XYZ file of C-alpha atoms in Angstrom:
689
model
C 88.986 51.262 100.315
C 90.854 52.245 97.131
C 89.144 51.180 93.903
C 90.440 48.172 92.019
C 90.302 48.189 88.247
C 88.905 45.051 86.686
C 91.521 42.871 85.020
C 90.709 41.979 81.419
C 93.647 40.162 79.962
C 94.843 41.055 76.485
C 98.115 40.228 74.802
C 100.148 41.120 71.735
C 103.216 39.544 70.179
C 106.145 41.522 68.759
C 109.470 39.999 67.708
C 108.278 36.703 69.150
C 107.807 38.308 72.580
C 104.365 38.218 74.205
C 103.315 41.374 76.030
C 100.338 40.999 78.365
C 98.185 43.921 79.455
C 95.440 43.498 82.051
C 94.251 47.078 81.792
C 94.291 47.787 78.054
C 90.513 48.208 78.231
C 91.020 51.607 79.883
C 92.124 52.911 76.474
C 88.850 54.046 74.894
C 88.351 52.610 71.415
C 86.823 55.962 70.430
C 89.609 58.065 71.953
C 89.627 60.447 68.967
C 85.971 61.316 69.625
C 86.547 61.592 73.389
C 89.230 64.230 72.729
C 86.601 66.408 71.127
C 83.680 65.449 73.366
C 84.528 63.939 76.787
C 80.874 62.947 77.162
C 81.483 60.092 74.721
C 83.746 58.224 77.147
C 82.550 54.661 77.793
C 80.597 54.259 81.036
C 82.874 51.594 82.565
C 85.999 53.709 82.013
C 84.324 56.831 83.376
C 83.116 54.892 86.407
C 86.634 53.757 87.244
C 88.189 57.234 86.812
C 85.485 58.835 88.925
C 85.916 56.186 91.634
C 89.625 56.997 91.758
C 88.851 60.709 91.963
C 86.438 60.100 94.825
C 89.022 58.011 96.684
C 91.663 60.723 96.155
C 89.307 63.370 97.539
C 88.615 61.221 100.581
C 92.268 60.420 101.197
C 93.170 64.116 101.049
C 90.257 65.363 103.163
C 92.563 65.973 106.118
C 94.533 68.480 104.007
C 91.545 70.548 102.920
C 92.341 73.452 105.240
C 96.004 73.255 104.216
C 95.026 73.342 100.536
C 93.016 76.508 101.146
C 95.929 78.073 103.021
C 98.356 77.152 100.276
C 96.032 78.459 97.576
C 95.724 81.820 99.319
C 99.526 81.955 99.667
C 100.073 81.146 95.991
C 97.401 83.610 94.940
C 98.866 86.260 97.225
C 102.213 86.078 95.459
C 100.885 86.995 92.028
C 99.957 90.511 91.037
C 96.319 90.067 90.111
C 96.101 93.126 87.866
C 99.377 92.291 86.165
C 100.275 93.176 82.595
C 103.086 92.522 80.157
C 105.428 95.248 78.961
C 103.810 96.666 75.787
C 105.505 95.507 72.593
C 105.699 98.226 69.930
C 104.726 97.576 66.327
C 104.306 100.519 63.974
C 101.640 102.891 65.309
C 100.623 100.674 68.241
C 101.962 98.835 71.259
C 100.431 95.441 72.113
C 100.164 93.797 75.521
C 98.262 91.320 77.665
C 96.905 92.183 81.070
C 94.771 90.754 83.832
C 92.096 92.411 85.876
C 91.732 91.846 89.614
C 90.188 88.428 90.236
C 90.144 87.436 86.553
C 91.133 83.914 85.511
C 92.077 84.753 81.936
C 93.996 87.530 80.152
C 92.868 90.451 78.045
C 94.723 91.317 74.836
C 94.996 95.083 74.447
C 96.718 97.771 72.435
C 97.405 101.470 72.818
C 98.828 104.096 70.482
C 102.607 103.722 70.503
C 103.223 107.078 72.142
C 100.440 106.587 74.669
C 96.704 107.121 74.676
C 93.441 105.284 75.121
C 93.561 101.512 75.403
C 91.584 99.243 73.073
C 90.615 95.779 74.289
C 91.045 93.442 71.345
C 90.075 90.237 73.179
C 88.746 89.557 76.661
C 89.282 85.861 77.326
C 87.180 86.070 80.479
C 84.106 86.921 78.421
C 84.950 84.217 75.924
C 85.364 81.667 78.723
C 82.124 82.513 80.498
C 80.108 79.388 81.497
C 82.728 77.056 80.009
C 84.347 74.287 82.071
C 87.550 74.771 80.087
C 88.806 77.601 77.905
C 92.281 78.268 76.596
C 93.223 81.196 74.406
C 96.067 80.281 72.051
C 97.585 82.355 69.260
C 96.512 86.006 68.956
C 98.047 87.648 65.894
C 97.248 91.043 64.370
C 97.475 91.664 60.651
C 100.275 93.760 59.232
C 97.922 96.697 58.682
C 96.574 96.341 62.279
C 92.969 96.070 61.083
C 92.292 92.408 61.876
C 93.117 90.006 64.685
C 93.322 86.239 64.222
C 92.747 84.289 67.415
C 92.327 80.647 68.396
C 90.776 78.852 71.348
C 90.339 75.358 72.767
C 87.240 74.547 74.805
C 87.981 70.905 75.687
C 91.669 70.722 76.614
C 92.315 68.515 73.592
C 94.455 71.132 71.795
C 92.169 71.183 68.776
C 91.923 74.955 68.326
C 89.224 76.835 66.450
C 90.545 79.823 64.502
C 88.523 83.029 64.184
C 89.135 86.528 62.794
C 88.077 89.735 64.539
C 87.694 93.298 63.286
C 89.997 95.331 65.538
C 87.945 98.515 65.137
C 84.534 97.060 66.031
C 85.594 94.156 68.270
C 83.267 91.856 66.296
C 84.239 88.476 64.918
C 83.844 87.977 61.183
C 82.262 84.913 59.627
C 85.611 83.116 59.376
C 85.669 80.052 61.650
C 88.158 77.228 61.110
C 88.148 74.233 63.489
C 90.881 71.700 64.261
C 93.944 73.899 63.865
C 97.164 73.845 65.891
C 96.371 77.260 67.359
C 98.859 79.543 65.612
C 98.429 81.768 62.563
C 100.718 83.833 60.363
C 99.590 86.838 58.342
C 100.863 87.631 54.877
C 101.773 91.249 54.242
C 98.547 92.047 52.387
C 96.545 92.031 55.651
C 93.963 89.684 54.122
C 95.724 86.319 53.827
C 96.696 84.062 56.683
C 98.311 80.656 57.029
C 97.509 77.975 59.592
C 98.271 74.330 60.401
C 95.465 71.751 60.293
C 95.368 68.687 62.568
C 94.162 65.349 61.261
C 91.870 62.907 63.118
C 94.872 61.541 65.023
C 95.859 65.049 66.154
C 98.859 65.265 63.850
C 99.837 68.652 62.413
C 100.238 67.601 58.803
C 98.919 70.330 56.464
C 99.423 74.079 56.015
C 96.478 75.976 54.529
C 96.161 79.463 53.083
C 92.971 81.298 54.020
C 91.600 84.522 52.566
C 89.586 86.527 55.078
C 85.895 86.522 54.247
C 85.915 83.212 52.390
C 84.735 79.802 53.581
C 86.942 77.107 55.098
C 86.160 74.931 52.080
C 87.849 77.483 49.803
C 91.150 77.334 51.701
C 94.168 76.149 49.712
C 96.519 73.464 51.019
C 99.995 74.827 50.333
C 101.918 72.014 52.009
C 101.115 68.454 53.104
C 103.509 66.237 55.044
C 103.092 62.585 54.118
C 105.455 61.177 56.744
C 103.537 60.760 60.057
C 106.842 60.972 61.884
C 107.174 64.708 61.242
C 105.467 67.734 62.777
C 104.510 70.749 60.656
C 104.555 74.355 61.852
C 104.321 77.786 60.267
C 106.015 81.051 61.204
C 107.541 84.201 59.793
C 111.064 85.551 59.617
C 111.830 88.514 61.877
C 112.282 90.611 58.752
C 108.646 89.969 57.809
C 109.712 88.984 54.313
C 109.058 85.236 54.381
C 106.412 82.817 55.604
C 108.373 79.796 56.863
C 106.874 76.301 56.857
C 108.855 74.207 59.303
C 108.885 70.400 59.130
C 110.718 68.546 61.895
C 110.968 65.626 64.239
C 113.339 65.540 67.205
C 116.521 65.391 65.131
C 115.764 66.413 61.528
C 114.231 69.539 59.996
C 113.303 71.089 56.670
C 112.041 74.542 55.719
C 109.866 75.781 52.841
C 109.510 79.514 52.196
C 106.747 81.702 50.764
C 107.277 85.356 49.901
C 105.008 87.198 52.352
C 104.402 89.891 49.721
C 103.184 87.246 47.248
C 101.179 84.849 49.438
C 99.624 82.917 46.553
C 103.032 81.820 45.335
C 104.154 78.219 45.763
C 106.464 77.439 48.694
C 110.127 76.947 47.800
C 112.399 74.446 49.516
C 115.401 75.937 51.293
C 117.362 72.702 51.779
C 116.055 69.113 51.675
C 115.830 67.207 54.948
C 118.813 65.130 55.896
C 118.448 62.701 58.780
C 120.115 64.027 61.915
C 120.491 67.596 60.619
C 118.461 70.586 61.822
C 118.323 74.140 60.561
C 116.369 77.351 61.248
C 116.307 80.313 58.887
C 116.377 84.077 59.453
C 116.567 86.718 56.751
C 118.132 90.118 56.039
C 118.415 91.799 52.667
C 119.601 89.295 50.067
C 120.987 86.864 52.651
C 119.659 84.029 54.786
C 121.235 83.449 58.199
C 120.891 79.807 59.211
C 121.324 78.156 62.615
C 122.328 74.542 62.014
C 124.132 71.479 63.349
C 125.192 70.391 59.855
C 128.653 69.070 59.013
C 129.630 67.929 62.486
C 128.425 70.890 64.540
C 126.358 69.219 67.311
C 126.299 72.385 69.429
C 125.239 74.389 66.356
C 126.816 77.102 64.268
C 125.534 79.954 62.102
C 125.981 79.985 58.345
C 124.869 82.343 55.581
C 123.513 81.669 52.099
C 122.161 83.784 49.230
C 118.403 84.293 49.504
C 117.975 83.145 45.922
C 120.100 79.993 46.411
C 119.783 78.778 50.020
C 120.854 75.148 49.428
C 123.523 73.482 51.560
C 126.075 73.781 48.794
C 126.015 77.564 49.327
C 126.304 77.600 53.128
C 129.279 79.551 54.483
C 130.256 79.627 58.150
C 129.655 82.923 59.925
C 129.821 81.794 63.569
C 131.883 78.630 63.757
C 130.991 75.636 65.886
C 132.538 75.579 69.356
C 132.171 72.306 71.288
C 130.379 72.852 74.598
C 128.924 76.215 73.569
C 125.340 75.441 72.567
C 123.684 78.107 70.399
C 120.034 77.970 71.446
C 118.463 80.560 69.174
C 119.192 83.184 66.544
C 117.299 86.466 66.080
C 118.137 88.884 63.302
C 117.512 92.635 63.140
C 118.276 95.230 60.496
C 121.713 95.985 61.935
C 122.316 93.345 64.596
C 122.382 89.598 65.109
C 121.444 88.206 68.525
C 122.136 84.699 69.681
C 121.167 83.055 72.950
C 123.687 80.431 73.962
C 124.620 78.248 76.911
C 128.029 77.186 78.148
C 128.913 75.447 81.421
C 125.159 75.234 82.135
C 124.813 79.047 82.178
C 123.053 81.157 79.503
C 124.244 84.374 77.915
C 123.113 86.714 75.140
C 125.655 87.609 72.452
C 125.036 90.629 70.219
C 126.908 91.098 66.949
C 126.900 94.352 64.958
C 126.475 93.261 61.361
C 128.354 96.200 59.855
C 131.688 95.145 61.353
C 131.090 91.900 63.290
C 131.961 93.415 66.671
C 130.405 91.331 69.461
C 129.535 91.869 73.094
C 127.566 89.788 75.567
C 125.017 90.073 78.352
C 125.617 87.725 81.287
C 125.153 87.688 85.054
C 127.228 86.630 88.033
C 124.948 84.327 90.038
C 125.766 80.618 90.374
C 122.566 79.754 88.502
C 120.069 81.922 86.654
C 117.640 82.044 83.734
C 117.918 84.333 80.723
C 115.550 84.821 77.806
C 115.455 87.056 74.720
C 112.442 87.807 72.531
C 112.328 89.039 68.969
C 109.359 91.356 69.356
C 107.404 92.589 66.368
C 109.889 94.967 64.764
C 112.914 94.339 62.555
C 114.392 97.813 62.047
C 115.139 98.556 65.686
C 118.112 98.801 68.026
C 116.098 97.653 71.051
C 116.359 94.104 72.346
C 114.016 92.948 75.077
C 115.331 90.305 77.464
C 114.365 88.816 80.827
C 116.429 87.664 83.774
C 115.646 85.786 86.978
C 117.158 83.328 89.416
C 115.762 81.045 92.076
C 115.881 83.992 94.515
C 115.485 86.941 92.128
C 112.034 87.703 90.658
C 111.866 88.156 86.896
C 113.148 91.441 85.508
C 112.385 92.591 81.963
C 114.842 94.950 80.289
C 114.987 96.936 77.074
C 118.556 96.980 75.833
C 119.911 99.341 73.195
C 122.221 97.230 71.069
C 124.137 100.314 69.851
C 124.619 102.294 73.054
C 124.501 99.215 75.354
C 122.151 101.101 77.644
C 119.919 98.853 79.749
C 116.462 100.047 80.863
C 114.460 98.100 83.442
C 110.896 97.941 82.125
C 109.316 95.614 84.666
C 110.192 93.771 87.837
C 107.959 90.930 88.951
C 105.964 92.007 91.962
C 105.230 89.643 94.842
C 102.321 91.410 96.566
C 102.579 89.348 99.744
C 106.267 90.236 100.010
C 109.573 88.656 99.080
C 113.038 89.300 100.474
C 115.741 87.588 98.387
C 118.115 87.763 101.349
C 115.917 85.260 103.197
C 116.869 82.553 100.705
C 119.947 80.825 99.361
C 120.401 79.516 95.825
C 123.259 77.203 94.937
C 124.493 75.025 92.108
C 126.042 71.725 93.199
C 127.371 68.815 91.166
C 126.326 65.209 91.700
C 128.530 62.413 90.362
C 126.680 60.039 88.049
C 127.351 56.315 87.804
C 129.740 56.844 84.887
C 131.537 59.804 86.478
C 129.659 62.608 84.705
C 128.907 65.668 86.831
C 125.167 66.384 87.035
C 124.246 70.010 87.899
C 121.618 70.430 90.614
C 120.158 73.856 91.407
C 119.032 74.413 94.995
C 116.786 76.883 96.776
C 116.311 76.905 100.543
C 115.748 79.292 103.407
C 118.862 80.818 104.930
C 117.865 79.358 108.313
C 117.071 75.872 106.995
C 119.224 73.327 108.860
C 121.464 71.414 106.476
C 121.926 68.422 108.729
C 119.794 65.842 106.923
C 116.548 66.765 108.664
C 115.030 68.886 105.884
C 112.629 67.299 103.404
C 113.391 67.950 99.752
C 111.335 68.332 96.615
C 113.504 67.177 93.713
C 112.233 68.075 90.228
C 113.407 66.456 87.010
C 112.541 66.201 83.314
C 115.388 65.058 81.063
C 113.938 64.538 77.573
C 113.719 66.110 74.086
C 116.738 68.310 74.767
C 114.609 70.564 76.988
C 116.607 72.324 79.689
C 114.951 73.337 82.943
C 115.952 76.942 83.728
C 117.051 78.062 87.177
C 114.277 80.656 87.231
C 112.202 82.314 89.924
C 109.131 80.411 91.084
C 106.681 81.932 93.508
C 105.079 78.508 93.886
C 108.262 76.900 95.237
C 108.343 79.367 98.120
C 105.390 77.684 99.821
C 107.510 74.575 100.302
C 110.761 76.393 101.057
C 109.064 78.542 103.698
C 107.961 75.308 105.405
C 111.483 73.967 105.640
C 111.885 72.175 102.300
C 114.970 72.239 100.133
C 113.722 72.785 96.574
C 115.997 71.222 93.951
C 116.112 70.909 90.161
C 118.252 68.126 88.691
C 119.639 69.092 85.256
C 119.915 65.503 84.050
C 120.938 64.016 80.734
C 118.242 64.088 78.073
C 118.162 67.891 78.344
C 120.720 70.217 76.745
C 121.895 71.838 79.980
C 125.518 70.958 79.143
C 125.276 71.022 75.351
C 123.928 68.719 72.669
C 126.029 65.799 73.921
C 124.117 66.004 77.221
C 120.932 65.401 75.223
C 122.355 62.660 73.002
C 123.632 60.834 76.069
C 120.095 60.640 77.488
C 117.944 59.344 74.655
C 117.285 56.125 72.737
C 119.862 53.485 73.675
C 121.329 55.805 76.332
C 118.038 56.693 78.008
C 118.991 54.923 81.237
C 121.434 57.787 81.942
C 118.442 60.088 82.531
C 117.188 57.895 85.331
C 120.522 57.128 86.968
C 121.441 60.847 86.861
C 118.282 61.711 88.797
C 118.959 58.991 91.353
C 122.557 60.228 91.672
C 121.244 63.753 92.308
C 119.027 62.497 95.118
C 121.807 60.408 96.639
C 124.198 63.391 96.479
C 121.757 65.687 98.272
C 121.357 63.068 100.983
C 125.108 62.474 101.280
C 125.785 66.213 101.579
C 123.057 66.482 104.249
C 120.803 68.839 102.338
C 118.202 66.144 103.024
C 118.214 62.411 103.746
C 117.260 59.204 101.983
C 113.542 58.631 102.430
C 112.860 62.358 102.863
C 112.791 63.281 99.152
C 109.566 64.002 97.251
C 110.299 63.566 93.534
C 108.264 65.528 90.987
C 108.065 65.382 87.200
C 105.488 65.761 84.467
C 104.895 64.287 81.005
C 108.250 62.736 80.001
C 109.355 63.763 83.483
C 106.483 61.610 84.721
C 108.112 58.658 82.983
C 111.215 59.505 85.005
C 109.084 59.362 88.143
C 107.804 55.905 87.263
C 111.276 54.549 86.576
C 112.928 55.854 89.743
C 109.992 54.622 91.827
C 110.666 51.141 90.457
C 114.447 51.322 90.802
C 115.112 53.057 94.134
C 111.810 53.304 95.994
C 113.544 53.673 99.375
C 115.256 56.899 98.251
C 111.911 58.689 98.085
C 109.164 59.451 100.567
C 106.800 60.366 97.756
C 106.352 60.789 94.007
C 104.282 63.467 92.222
C 103.796 62.397 88.602
C 101.819 64.868 86.485
C 100.407 63.605 83.149
C 103.046 60.869 83.360
C 104.267 59.083 80.246
C 104.497 55.697 81.980
C 103.203 53.191 79.414
C 106.143 53.825 77.109
C 106.320 50.482 75.357
C 102.585 50.211 74.613
C 102.462 53.786 73.334
C 105.514 53.390 71.096
C 103.925 50.234 69.676
C 100.693 52.087 68.798
C 101.368 54.088 65.641
C 97.810 55.477 65.575
C 98.461 57.707 68.587
C 99.236 61.389 67.898
C 102.862 61.494 68.965
C 104.087 57.947 68.404
C 105.795 58.150 64.950
C 107.413 61.542 65.707
C 108.675 60.130 69.017
C 110.602 57.185 67.574
C 113.788 59.268 67.102
C 113.632 60.052 70.829
C 112.942 56.572 72.236
C 113.522 54.125 69.394
C 111.022 52.252 67.255
C 110.029 49.009 68.991
C 107.808 47.992 66.068
C 110.686 47.779 63.606
C 113.613 47.164 65.953
C 113.748 44.272 68.427
C 116.704 45.851 70.227
C 114.663 49.022 70.795
C 111.733 46.882 71.971
C 113.842 45.103 74.565
C 115.558 48.293 75.719
C 112.283 50.180 76.231
C 110.693 47.140 77.878
C 113.538 47.117 80.400
C 112.628 50.553 81.791
C 109.006 51.303 80.776
C 107.438 52.045 84.190
C 104.243 49.984 83.875
C 106.158 46.993 82.533
C 108.541 47.001 85.507
C 106.197 47.422 88.475
C 107.114 44.629 90.892
C 106.004 43.221 94.229
C 107.897 45.623 96.481
C 107.262 48.541 98.800
C 106.681 51.819 96.960
C 106.793 55.430 98.145
C 103.541 57.381 98.352
C 102.464 58.298 94.816
C 100.175 60.964 93.356
C 99.462 60.536 89.634
C 97.607 63.322 87.815
C 96.054 62.989 84.344
C 93.793 64.888 81.956
C 90.894 63.200 80.168
C 91.367 65.065 76.866
C 95.175 65.055 76.881
C 96.429 64.316 73.321
C 100.066 64.091 74.400
C 100.007 61.714 77.356
C 96.654 59.992 77.143
C 94.585 59.657 80.331
C 94.837 55.852 80.315
C 98.597 55.906 80.962
C 98.390 57.127 84.581
C 95.167 55.107 85.029
C 96.824 51.854 83.946
C 99.938 52.641 86.008
C 97.971 53.187 89.207
C 95.884 50.064 88.575
C 99.086 48.039 88.148
C 100.652 49.508 91.278
C 97.530 48.744 93.312
C 97.724 45.135 92.228
C 101.423 44.571 92.915
C 102.838 46.902 95.571
C 103.368 45.376 98.999
C 102.838 48.283 101.396
C 100.036 50.649 102.356
C 101.634 53.929 101.356
C 99.200 56.331 99.753
C 98.542 55.750 96.043
C 96.308 58.337 94.385
C 95.025 58.937 90.859
C 93.470 62.304 90.077
C 92.035 62.752 86.571
C 90.887 66.192 85.479
C 87.696 65.320 83.605
C 87.538 68.784 81.990
C 91.130 69.373 80.853
C 94.111 67.991 78.976
C 97.909 68.062 79.148
C 98.297 71.474 80.753
C 95.727 71.000 83.496
C 93.235 73.703 84.377
C 93.201 76.688 82.028
C 92.401 79.535 84.433
C 95.343 80.953 86.381
C 93.624 80.531 89.774
C 92.299 77.070 88.929
C 95.848 76.080 88.057
C 97.028 77.373 91.447
C 94.471 75.121 93.128
C 96.124 72.178 91.385
C 99.534 73.315 92.630
C 98.114 73.696 96.136
C 96.802 70.138 95.967
C 100.214 68.811 94.901
C 101.992 70.747 97.638
C 99.479 69.533 100.230
C 100.294 65.966 99.173
C 104.031 66.661 99.506
C 103.612 68.245 102.934
C 101.358 65.407 104.088
C 103.894 62.789 103.049
C 106.750 64.782 104.616
C 104.859 65.015 107.910
C 104.507 68.789 107.690
C 100.793 69.017 106.886
């Protein structure tokens, strides 16, 4: 029998409204300590989570052989001794690579023109005998003598920063715990900057560290007092400035430090202004700024003098065009590169700074993914970009921005074989409740019958302006090869159709995210790609909230739900301002503490608060014990509530990774085992196990 969580009634009153919670006890009072040491979890909570895990294992026993088969398929599609294309920087080229059978990467470098490889870091050695290990930022100093690297050994995303001598491969005495994982070197090769996390996992301070000195001697160069803002640190492509970035989901601010004078005080570029964002790049005596200021919701590019970067000196360089969303700006010595999206399709636009002449890189498929990276170097004509589609494996190109010559540097290998002609990718449009057209990207086998008999896996996210690319996925093939239609719904809350697409799916318009996803499923059924009751919905994190809502609203549309680290206790979390992400999330969802209207709106869709006595589809909820983003008790409380109230016997499973956090298992093969488990659940529910 499935476990039943004990009910221990608690209640809280906000705006005169009483909110009851029978399972609040699953939230550990010492959750901050549990993030660092899972062994400190209270015995009664651990007992319940382990009972759910045991029940899940038992319920899925009949798929064990299928899970093994799926794992071998997934593993067979990745090149085990894979490596990235080396990225040149001065005398060296840097890369990551895997060895056959290895879970974790190695960070290596070779002389730029070729020669003997040096292994800078072997994450497999570092991970030995550890239940969890994640390598985060790896950054070499400007003189190539030192390497700063960070790791997390609990899944809690508290990273410990260390410094290694590149020549000897030995770590120095420097060891700094509780950082965000990234570092930035000043140009002296001895000073680095990092972000420190407080007890509530908030990135709130930037410190300057001198190699060879103690953590206690580090200097705080910036502290953010507002808990609603994140702090990050980076460097302009030119290498001239350390950039301290302060932002929430709609407002940003930047402070700059001369990378040649790292002990200098940071200088404010432009003060934060609610609802305005900006990012800074640099060339010569000019800043190039990507911003949505002055009524440019899809962003524009302005310039300002480097010695006077305030808003009063901003001059338009690339004007705002409604519907053309500028996603990123990268600056080189002689070229400006912007990645933008229009009509749901990306393109790269290259501008020669000497005369402003532009040209673009785009592709002809109905749906595809495109990415551009800045690399290490500023004075270069080479741009590296990647391209893929649902049927086309990833290709990495070097592109000469002067000659426009394109060189293929790497094509993703699928060792077990892949023939793009065996598959079809399409982009269809579903009509939302209010008439908006919702893009849906499809992948299916060319012989798959489109008569309503095929099961479908429909993926969705729809939050924070994050767009889900129509990119190649070797994992999806295991479902498609078994007769599934694999679909991605590009719903409101993302920026797939510009900033307005995001604005129309957050705060008081959040319901559009959910109704868009339902409309996508109904459209696929109407057009006979699948049928009602044959759809497996999948989403994670904020996409897991989507899963909870649609399960409540249209349970008969779905055969099953896969909710990974699902944000399902939205109202309780937004009312708890001690949690890591709550204050920074208020611009996304609304602040129910201060605003009764926001309280009532969130309460009307928050998945846990709207579970009712009705039949539900089969549900698999997956959580991570040390997850600082979506805490483990959210899926636990959701499943407990569903067990109490649902009126049918469809499978309801909770699987908590007791050794990991938000991203699941850290090793690449361990992660594939988690995918295999999810796919086995989908196939079981679809009757194809």
